[in-house]
Every structure is written in C-alpha cells, then in structure tokens.
Amino acid sequence: MRIGIDLGGTKIEAIVLADDGRIQARRRVPAPRGDYHATVTALRDLTAAIAAEAGGAATTAPIGVGIPGTISPATGLIKNANSTWLIGHPLDRDLAEATGRRVRLANDANCFALSEASDGAGAGKAVVFGAILGTGCGAGIVINGQALTGPNAIAGEWGHNPLPWPQPDELPGPYCYCGKHGCQETFFSGTGLELDFRRHTGRVLDGPSIVAAAEAGDAAAEATLQRYEHRLARGLAAILNVLDPDIVVLGGGLSNLARLYETVPRLWNAYAFSDTVTTTLAKNHHGDSSGVRGAAWLWTPEETR
C-alpha cells in the first residue's frame, strides 16, 4: 500500500491505494491558506487518520504528494507554486520528519499523467502526455511508467509556451500572469475560452454556458469553440512533433467537451510533421481522482514492500 495526497489551494485529499489500484480509504479536509506550518500539520494529521482507517500495511506506507508547484533541483525547496506559502520550504523533508514516513513530491500535473499512465486511459502506453485544461493549463509526461521531471523540474510546462502557428488576430496574444503575452494557457484554459468569447461578442458567459449556447445554435458560441479546437490542435501538434506520444490524455473541466476527441485529431494532421498520425486523443479515466491516485503511484508496489 501507499498513501497519496493531493495538496490543493482549498482542499487536501488523501487516499490509501492498494497494489491492485483499489482505494482502501479516502478523506478530504480544508487546506490551510497562507500558513506553511499549519499545512504541514494538516498533512501529518490527515496521514495518521487515513492510515488508521485503512489499517494493516497502511500504518507504515510511504506518502506521495501532488503539489501545485515543484521542487527546485538547485535548492531542494518548493518553487513555482500557486499556493505561494509553500515556496521556499523543504516540504518533503518537513513532512517526512513530521510523519516518520518516506515522502515523495511531484507536480500535480505529473501526478495526473502518472495516474492515467498507470491504470487509466494511458495504461500500457510507452509515452503518455497528460494535459490539464482547467483554470490553468499544465501537463505531465510519463515515459515507460516514469514521470519525466527534467533537470530544471519544468518538464511538461506546456502552458507557458507560445501558441504555435499564430493567426494575425492571435498576436501578440492575451497577457499571461507569467509576464508574457500569448502563452498557450491564455488560450487553452477555461478562463481563456471565456475571455475569447467576451472579446468577440462583448458578452460574459462561463465555459459550460458557452458550450450550452453553441449546442442551442448560438453562432458566436459555436465560433468560439471552433477557434478553441483549432488552437488546441496546433498546440498539441507541436507536442506530437517534439515528443511523439502514443496517447494524449485530457484532464480538467474542458476535458468533458466530447467534441474535442473527434475534431482536434482531425485538425492536428495539418500541423504534425508526419504523413500519418496514430496518436490517440483520449479523455481521462479517473476524473478528479487522477491527481491523488497519481501521487500514490509515485511509489511503485516493489518500493512499498
């Protein structure tokens, strides 16, 4: 067994995962905001509670934690975290000391990709690219069952590359919080979809409402979705040209848009540097549980015995 924890900005979810992928116990608690030491305490207490609930091997199981950031290889401290109070702290070491357990941390998008590669939509595939299309836009890469981190711990930071093959009306692109313009996150995120609709119509609708309007025959909403699909196809074609994955698995709220799985592969053929493209575009299997499951899968069954 191993314990997986998804450390979000508003909630912390933990599971005990058996070697066969079955969840033995699950708990969720509010996340302390703005307080690093309270976060470590909450993680410690949640670990103790869920291990006691599952019993058996869970009482000594190692912990995998998915975080909205990563560990800097240069300092061993958290960097690039949306939960800014984590930045600059050795969370893995502090949690190991607090719990007396082995601890591994990974970016939450890497955990998503690892979950889907282990026993989800990408199971059995050699190279899996897991893209999260939600409030933001991130990605993880798994090769032969191992999450790719990279020497700078930025592998998969897909959202902060410029939109490929930009159209004239896409330049310079929306401003991104990273300080640049035209990052893919400003186009592919749910927020980006809503802003694109607003720019072209002057109307304010959230993502689900835009989809519903398109299905009801709203021409402006349909045009917004078509722009989104074309941009996503270009973005993913760039991944095909560099990584050539066996499968691209989508997560986040926009992964529920069923039409993407038909339209985007048809569109990306024009940009992929190949006469044929056999890469599959698939929806995730584990939904909101992918992150916490992937955190648990940071430990292999062999390492937990």
CSV table of C-alpha atoms in Angstrom, one decimal:
chain,number,residue,atom,x,y,z
A,1,MET,CA,0.0,0.0,0.0
A,2,ARG,CA,0.9,3.6,-0.4
A,3,ILE,CA,-0.7,6.9,0.6
A,4,GLY,CA,-1.5,9.6,-2.0
A,5,ILE,CA,-2.2,13.2,-1.2
A,6,ASP,CA,-3.4,15.9,-3.5
A,7,LEU,CA,-2.5,19.2,-1.9
A,8,GLY,CA,-4.6,21.9,-3.4
A,9,GLY,CA,-5.2,25.5,-2.6
A,10,THR,CA,-8.5,25.0,-0.9
A,11,LYS,CA,-8.6,21.3,-0.1
A,12,ILE,CA,-6.4,18.4,0.7
A,13,GLU,CA,-7.5,14.9,-0.4
A,14,ALA,CA,-5.8,11.7,0.7
A,15,ILE,CA,-6.2,8.1,-0.2
A,16,VAL,CA,-4.7,4.7,0.7
A,17,LEU,CA,-4.1,2.8,-2.6
A,18,ALA,CA,-3.5,-0.9,-2.8
A,19,ASP,CA,-1.1,-2.6,-5.2
A,20,ASP,CA,-4.0,-3.5,-7.5
A,21,GLY,CA,-5.2,0.1,-7.8
A,22,ARG,CA,-8.1,-0.2,-5.4
A,23,ILE,CA,-8.7,2.7,-3.0
A,24,GLN,CA,-8.8,1.4,0.6
A,25,ALA,CA,-9.7,4.7,2.3
A,26,ARG,CA,-10.3,8.3,1.3
A,27,ARG,CA,-10.5,11.5,3.3
A,28,ARG,CA,-10.7,15.2,2.4
A,29,VAL,CA,-10.1,18.3,4.6
A,30,PRO,CA,-9.9,22.0,4.0
A,31,ALA,CA,-6.4,23.3,3.2
A,32,PRO,CA,-4.9,25.9,5.5
A,33,ARG,CA,-4.3,29.0,3.4
A,34,GLY,CA,-1.3,31.2,3.8
A,35,ASP,CA,0.3,29.2,6.6
A,36,TYR,CA,3.1,26.7,5.8
A,37,HIS,CA,3.4,25.2,9.2
A,38,ALA,CA,-0.3,24.7,9.5
A,39,THR,CA,-0.2,22.9,6.1
A,40,VAL,CA,2.5,20.5,7.4
A,41,THR,CA,0.4,19.8,10.5
A,42,ALA,CA,-2.7,19.2,8.4
A,43,LEU,CA,-0.8,16.8,6.2
A,44,ARG,CA,0.6,15.0,9.2
A,45,ASP,CA,-2.8,14.6,10.9
A,46,LEU,CA,-4.6,13.6,7.7
A,47,THR,CA,-1.9,10.9,7.1
A,48,ALA,CA,-2.3,9.5,10.6
A,49,ALA,CA,-6.1,9.4,10.3
A,50,ILE,CA,-6.3,7.7,6.9
A,51,ALA,CA,-3.6,5.2,7.8
A,52,ALA,CA,-5.5,4.3,10.9
A,53,GLU,CA,-8.7,3.9,9.0
A,54,ALA,CA,-7.2,1.6,6.4
A,55,GLY,CA,-5.0,-0.3,8.9
A,56,GLY,CA,-2.6,-3.1,8.0
A,57,ALA,CA,0.3,-2.1,5.8
A,58,ALA,CA,-1.0,1.5,5.6
A,59,THR,CA,0.3,2.1,9.1
A,60,THR,CA,3.8,2.3,7.6
A,61,ALA,CA,3.0,3.1,4.0
A,62,PRO,CA,5.1,5.8,2.2
A,63,ILE,CA,3.5,9.1,1.1
A,64,GLY,CA,3.3,10.6,-2.4
A,65,VAL,CA,2.2,14.2,-2.6
A,66,GLY,CA,1.0,16.2,-5.6
A,67,ILE,CA,1.6,19.9,-5.3
A,68,PRO,CA,0.8,22.9,-7.4
A,69,GLY,CA,4.5,23.6,-8.0
A,70,THR,CA,7.7,21.6,-7.9
A,71,ILE,CA,11.0,21.1,-6.0
A,72,SER,CA,13.9,23.2,-7.3
A,73,PRO,CA,16.8,20.9,-8.2
A,74,ALA,CA,19.1,23.7,-7.2
A,75,THR,CA,17.8,24.3,-3.7
A,76,GLY,CA,15.6,21.4,-2.7
A,77,LEU,CA,12.9,23.9,-1.9
A,78,ILE,CA,9.4,24.4,-3.4
A,79,LYS,CA,9.2,26.8,-6.4
A,80,ASN,CA,6.6,27.8,-8.9
A,81,ALA,CA,3.7,27.1,-6.5
A,82,ASN,CA,0.3,28.7,-6.9
A,83,SER,CA,0.0,28.2,-3.2
A,84,THR,CA,2.7,30.7,-2.6
A,85,TRP,CA,3.1,30.0,1.1
A,86,LEU,CA,4.8,26.7,0.1
A,87,ILE,CA,7.5,28.5,-1.8
A,88,GLY,CA,11.0,28.4,-0.3
A,89,HIS,CA,10.3,25.5,2.1
A,90,PRO,CA,11.6,21.9,2.1
A,91,LEU,CA,8.1,20.3,2.2
A,92,ASP,CA,9.2,16.8,1.5
A,93,ARG,CA,11.8,16.8,4.3
A,94,ASP,CA,9.5,18.6,6.8
A,95,LEU,CA,6.6,16.1,6.1
A,96,ALA,CA,9.0,13.1,6.4
A,97,GLU,CA,10.1,14.4,9.8
A,98,ALA,CA,6.6,15.1,10.9
A,99,THR,CA,5.2,11.7,9.9
A,100,GLY,CA,8.2,9.4,10.2
A,101,ARG,CA,7.5,8.1,6.7
A,102,ARG,CA,9.2,8.2,3.3
A,103,VAL,CA,7.9,11.1,1.3
A,104,ARG,CA,8.0,12.0,-2.4
A,105,LEU,CA,6.6,15.1,-4.0
A,106,ALA,CA,5.7,15.8,-7.6
A,107,ASN,CA,3.9,18.5,-9.6
A,108,ASP,CA,0.2,17.8,-9.7
A,109,ALA,CA,0.1,17.7,-13.5
A,110,ASN,CA,2.8,15.0,-13.4
A,111,CYS,CA,0.6,13.1,-10.9
A,112,PHE,CA,-2.4,13.3,-13.2
A,113,ALA,CA,-0.3,11.9,-16.1
A,114,LEU,CA,1.2,9.2,-14.0
A,115,SER,CA,-2.3,8.1,-12.7
A,116,GLU,CA,-3.6,7.8,-16.3
A,117,ALA,CA,-0.5,6.1,-17.5
A,118,SER,CA,-0.6,3.6,-14.6
A,119,ASP,CA,-4.1,2.3,-14.7
A,120,GLY,CA,-6.1,4.9,-16.7
A,121,ALA,CA,-6.6,5.9,-20.3
A,122,GLY,CA,-2.9,5.6,-21.0
A,123,ALA,CA,-2.3,2.2,-19.3
A,124,GLY,CA,0.1,0.1,-21.3
A,125,LYS,CA,1.4,3.0,-23.4
A,126,ALA,CA,5.1,3.8,-23.6
A,127,VAL,CA,4.8,7.6,-23.9
A,128,VAL,CA,1.8,9.5,-22.3
A,129,PHE,CA,1.2,13.2,-22.5
A,130,GLY,CA,-1.4,14.3,-19.9
A,131,ALA,CA,-2.7,17.8,-20.5
A,132,ILE,CA,-4.9,19.6,-17.9
A,133,LEU,CA,-7.3,22.1,-19.4
A,134,GLY,CA,-8.8,23.7,-16.4
A,135,THR,CA,-8.5,27.0,-14.6
A,136,GLY,CA,-4.9,27.0,-15.9
A,137,CYS,CA,-3.2,24.8,-18.4
A,138,GLY,CA,-0.5,22.3,-17.4
A,139,ALA,CA,0.8,19.0,-18.5
A,140,GLY,CA,2.8,15.9,-17.4
A,141,ILE,CA,4.9,13.4,-19.3
A,142,VAL,CA,5.2,9.8,-18.5
A,143,ILE,CA,7.7,7.5,-20.3
A,144,ASN,CA,7.7,3.8,-19.7
A,145,GLY,CA,5.8,4.3,-16.4
A,146,GLN,CA,8.1,7.0,-15.0
A,147,ALA,CA,7.1,10.7,-14.7
A,148,LEU,CA,9.6,12.9,-16.5
A,149,THR,CA,10.7,15.8,-14.3
A,150,GLY,CA,13.8,17.1,-16.1
A,151,PRO,CA,17.0,18.7,-14.7
A,152,ASN,CA,15.2,22.0,-14.2
A,153,ALA,CA,11.9,20.4,-12.9
A,154,ILE,CA,9.9,22.1,-15.6
A,155,ALA,CA,9.1,19.1,-18.0
A,156,GLY,CA,5.6,19.4,-19.2
A,157,GLU,CA,5.2,23.2,-18.6
A,158,TRP,CA,3.3,23.3,-21.8
A,159,GLY,CA,1.0,26.2,-20.9
A,160,HIS,CA,3.9,28.7,-20.9
A,161,ASN,CA,5.0,28.2,-24.4
A,162,PRO,CA,3.6,30.5,-27.2
A,163,LEU,CA,0.7,29.4,-29.3
A,164,PRO,CA,2.2,27.7,-32.4
A,165,TRP,CA,1.4,28.9,-36.0
A,166,PRO,CA,-0.4,32.0,-34.6
A,167,GLN,CA,-3.1,33.7,-36.8
A,168,PRO,CA,-2.9,37.5,-37.2
A,169,ASP,CA,-5.7,38.1,-34.7
A,170,GLU,CA,-3.9,36.0,-32.1
A,171,LEU,CA,-0.9,38.3,-31.9
A,172,PRO,CA,0.6,39.4,-29.5
A,173,GLY,CA,-1.9,37.4,-27.5
A,174,PRO,CA,-3.5,37.9,-24.1
A,175,TYR,CA,-1.4,38.9,-21.2
A,176,CYS,CA,-0.3,36.0,-19.0
A,177,TYR,CA,0.4,36.2,-15.3
A,178,CYS,CA,4.0,35.0,-16.0
A,179,GLY,CA,4.6,38.4,-17.6
A,180,LYS,CA,4.5,37.4,-21.3
A,181,HIS,CA,1.8,37.6,-23.9
A,182,GLY,CA,0.3,34.8,-25.9
A,183,CYS,CA,1.1,31.8,-23.7
A,184,GLN,CA,-1.0,28.8,-24.5
A,185,GLU,CA,-2.5,28.9,-21.1
A,186,THR,CA,-4.2,32.2,-22.1
A,187,PHE,CA,-6.0,30.3,-24.9
A,188,PHE,CA,-6.4,26.7,-23.6
A,189,SER,CA,-7.6,27.3,-20.1
A,190,GLY,CA,-11.3,27.6,-19.2
A,191,THR,CA,-10.5,31.3,-18.4
A,192,GLY,CA,-9.0,31.7,-21.8
A,193,LEU,CA,-12.1,30.2,-23.5
A,194,GLU,CA,-14.3,32.7,-21.6
A,195,LEU,CA,-12.1,35.7,-22.4
A,196,ASP,CA,-12.1,34.8,-26.1
A,197,PHE,CA,-15.9,34.7,-26.2
A,198,ARG,CA,-16.0,38.0,-24.4
A,199,ARG,CA,-13.5,39.7,-26.8
A,200,HIS,CA,-15.5,38.6,-29.8
A,201,THR,CA,-19.0,39.2,-28.5
A,202,GLY,CA,-18.9,41.6,-25.6
A,203,ARG,CA,-21.0,39.1,-23.7
A,204,VAL,CA,-19.9,37.4,-20.5
A,205,LEU,CA,-20.6,33.6,-20.2
A,206,ASP,CA,-18.7,30.9,-18.3
A,207,GLY,CA,-17.4,27.8,-20.1
A,208,PRO,CA,-20.4,25.5,-19.6
A,209,SER,CA,-22.7,28.2,-20.7
A,210,ILE,CA,-20.7,28.8,-23.9
A,211,VAL,CA,-20.9,25.1,-24.7
A,212,ALA,CA,-24.7,25.0,-24.0
A,213,ALA,CA,-25.2,28.1,-26.2
A,214,ALA,CA,-23.3,26.5,-29.1
A,215,GLU,CA,-25.4,23.4,-28.7
A,216,ALA,CA,-28.5,25.5,-28.8
A,217,GLY,CA,-27.4,27.1,-32.1
A,218,ASP,CA,-25.7,30.3,-31.0
A,219,ALA,CA,-23.4,31.1,-33.9
A,220,ALA,CA,-21.0,33.2,-31.8
A,221,ALA,CA,-20.6,30.5,-29.2
A,222,GLU,CA,-20.0,27.9,-31.9
A,223,ALA,CA,-17.3,30.1,-33.5
A,224,THR,CA,-15.6,30.4,-30.1
A,225,LEU,CA,-15.5,26.6,-29.7
A,226,GLN,CA,-14.2,26.2,-33.3
A,227,ARG,CA,-11.4,28.7,-32.6
A,228,TYR,CA,-10.6,26.8,-29.4
A,229,GLU,CA,-10.4,23.5,-31.2
A,230,HIS,CA,-8.1,24.9,-33.9
A,231,ARG,CA,-5.8,26.4,-31.3
A,232,LEU,CA,-5.7,23.2,-29.2
A,233,ALA,CA,-4.9,21.2,-32.3
A,234,ARG,CA,-2.0,23.4,-33.1
A,235,GLY,CA,-0.7,23.3,-29.6
A,236,LEU,CA,-0.9,19.5,-29.5
A,237,ALA,CA,0.6,19.1,-32.9
A,238,ALA,CA,3.7,20.9,-31.6
A,239,ILE,CA,3.8,18.2,-28.8
A,240,LEU,CA,3.5,15.5,-31.5
A,241,ASN,CA,6.4,16.9,-33.4
A,242,VAL,CA,8.7,17.0,-30.4
A,243,LEU,CA,7.6,14.1,-28.1
A,244,ASP,CA,5.6,11.9,-30.5
A,245,PRO,CA,3.5,10.4,-27.7
A,246,ASP,CA,1.4,7.2,-28.0
A,247,ILE,CA,-1.5,9.0,-26.4
A,248,VAL,CA,-2.6,12.4,-25.2
A,249,VAL,CA,-4.9,12.3,-22.2
A,250,LEU,CA,-7.0,15.4,-21.4
A,251,GLY,CA,-8.0,16.4,-17.9
A,252,GLY,CA,-9.6,19.4,-16.3
A,253,GLY,CA,-13.1,20.8,-16.9
A,254,LEU,CA,-12.7,21.2,-20.6
A,255,SER,CA,-11.8,17.5,-21.0
A,256,ASN,CA,-15.6,17.0,-20.6
A,257,LEU,CA,-16.2,18.6,-24.0
A,258,ALA,CA,-16.9,15.4,-26.0
A,259,ARG,CA,-16.4,17.0,-29.5
A,260,LEU,CA,-12.7,17.7,-28.8
A,261,TYR,CA,-11.9,14.0,-29.3
A,262,GLU,CA,-13.2,14.0,-32.8
A,263,THR,CA,-12.4,17.5,-34.1
A,264,VAL,CA,-8.9,18.0,-32.6
A,265,PRO,CA,-7.2,14.9,-34.1
A,266,ARG,CA,-8.7,15.7,-37.4
A,267,LEU,CA,-7.3,19.2,-37.3
A,268,TRP,CA,-3.8,18.4,-35.9
A,269,ASN,CA,-3.0,16.4,-39.0
A,270,ALA,CA,-2.3,19.6,-40.9
A,271,TYR,CA,0.4,20.6,-38.5
A,272,ALA,CA,2.0,17.3,-37.4
A,273,PHE,CA,5.2,16.6,-39.4
A,274,SER,CA,4.2,13.2,-40.5
A,275,ASP,CA,2.2,11.6,-43.3
A,276,THR,CA,0.0,9.8,-40.8
A,277,VAL,CA,-0.7,10.4,-37.1
A,278,THR,CA,-1.7,7.3,-35.0
A,279,THR,CA,-1.5,9.1,-31.6
A,280,THR,CA,-4.8,8.8,-29.7
A,281,LEU,CA,-6.5,11.7,-28.0
A,282,ALA,CA,-8.5,10.4,-25.0
A,283,LYS,CA,-10.4,11.6,-22.0
A,284,ASN,CA,-9.1,10.7,-18.6
A,285,HIS,CA,-10.5,7.6,-16.8
A,286,HIS,CA,-10.2,8.7,-13.2
A,287,GLY,CA,-11.6,12.3,-13.3
A,288,ASP,CA,-11.0,14.3,-10.2
A,289,SER,CA,-9.3,11.3,-8.6
A,290,SER,CA,-6.4,11.2,-11.1
A,291,GLY,CA,-4.2,13.7,-9.2
A,292,VAL,CA,-4.4,11.9,-5.8
A,293,ARG,CA,-4.1,8.5,-7.4
A,294,GLY,CA,-1.0,9.6,-9.3
A,295,ALA,CA,0.5,10.9,-6.1
A,296,ALA,CA,0.2,7.4,-4.6
A,297,TRP,CA,1.7,5.9,-7.8
A,298,LEU,CA,4.9,7.9,-7.1
A,299,TRP,CA,5.8,4.8,-5.2
A,300,THR,CA,5.9,1.5,-7.1
A,301,PRO,CA,4.5,-1.7,-5.5
A,302,GLU,CA,8.0,-3.0,-5.1
A,303,GLU,CA,9.1,0.0,-3.1
A,304,THR,CA,6.3,-0.3,-0.7
A,305,ARG,CA,7.1,-3.9,0.3
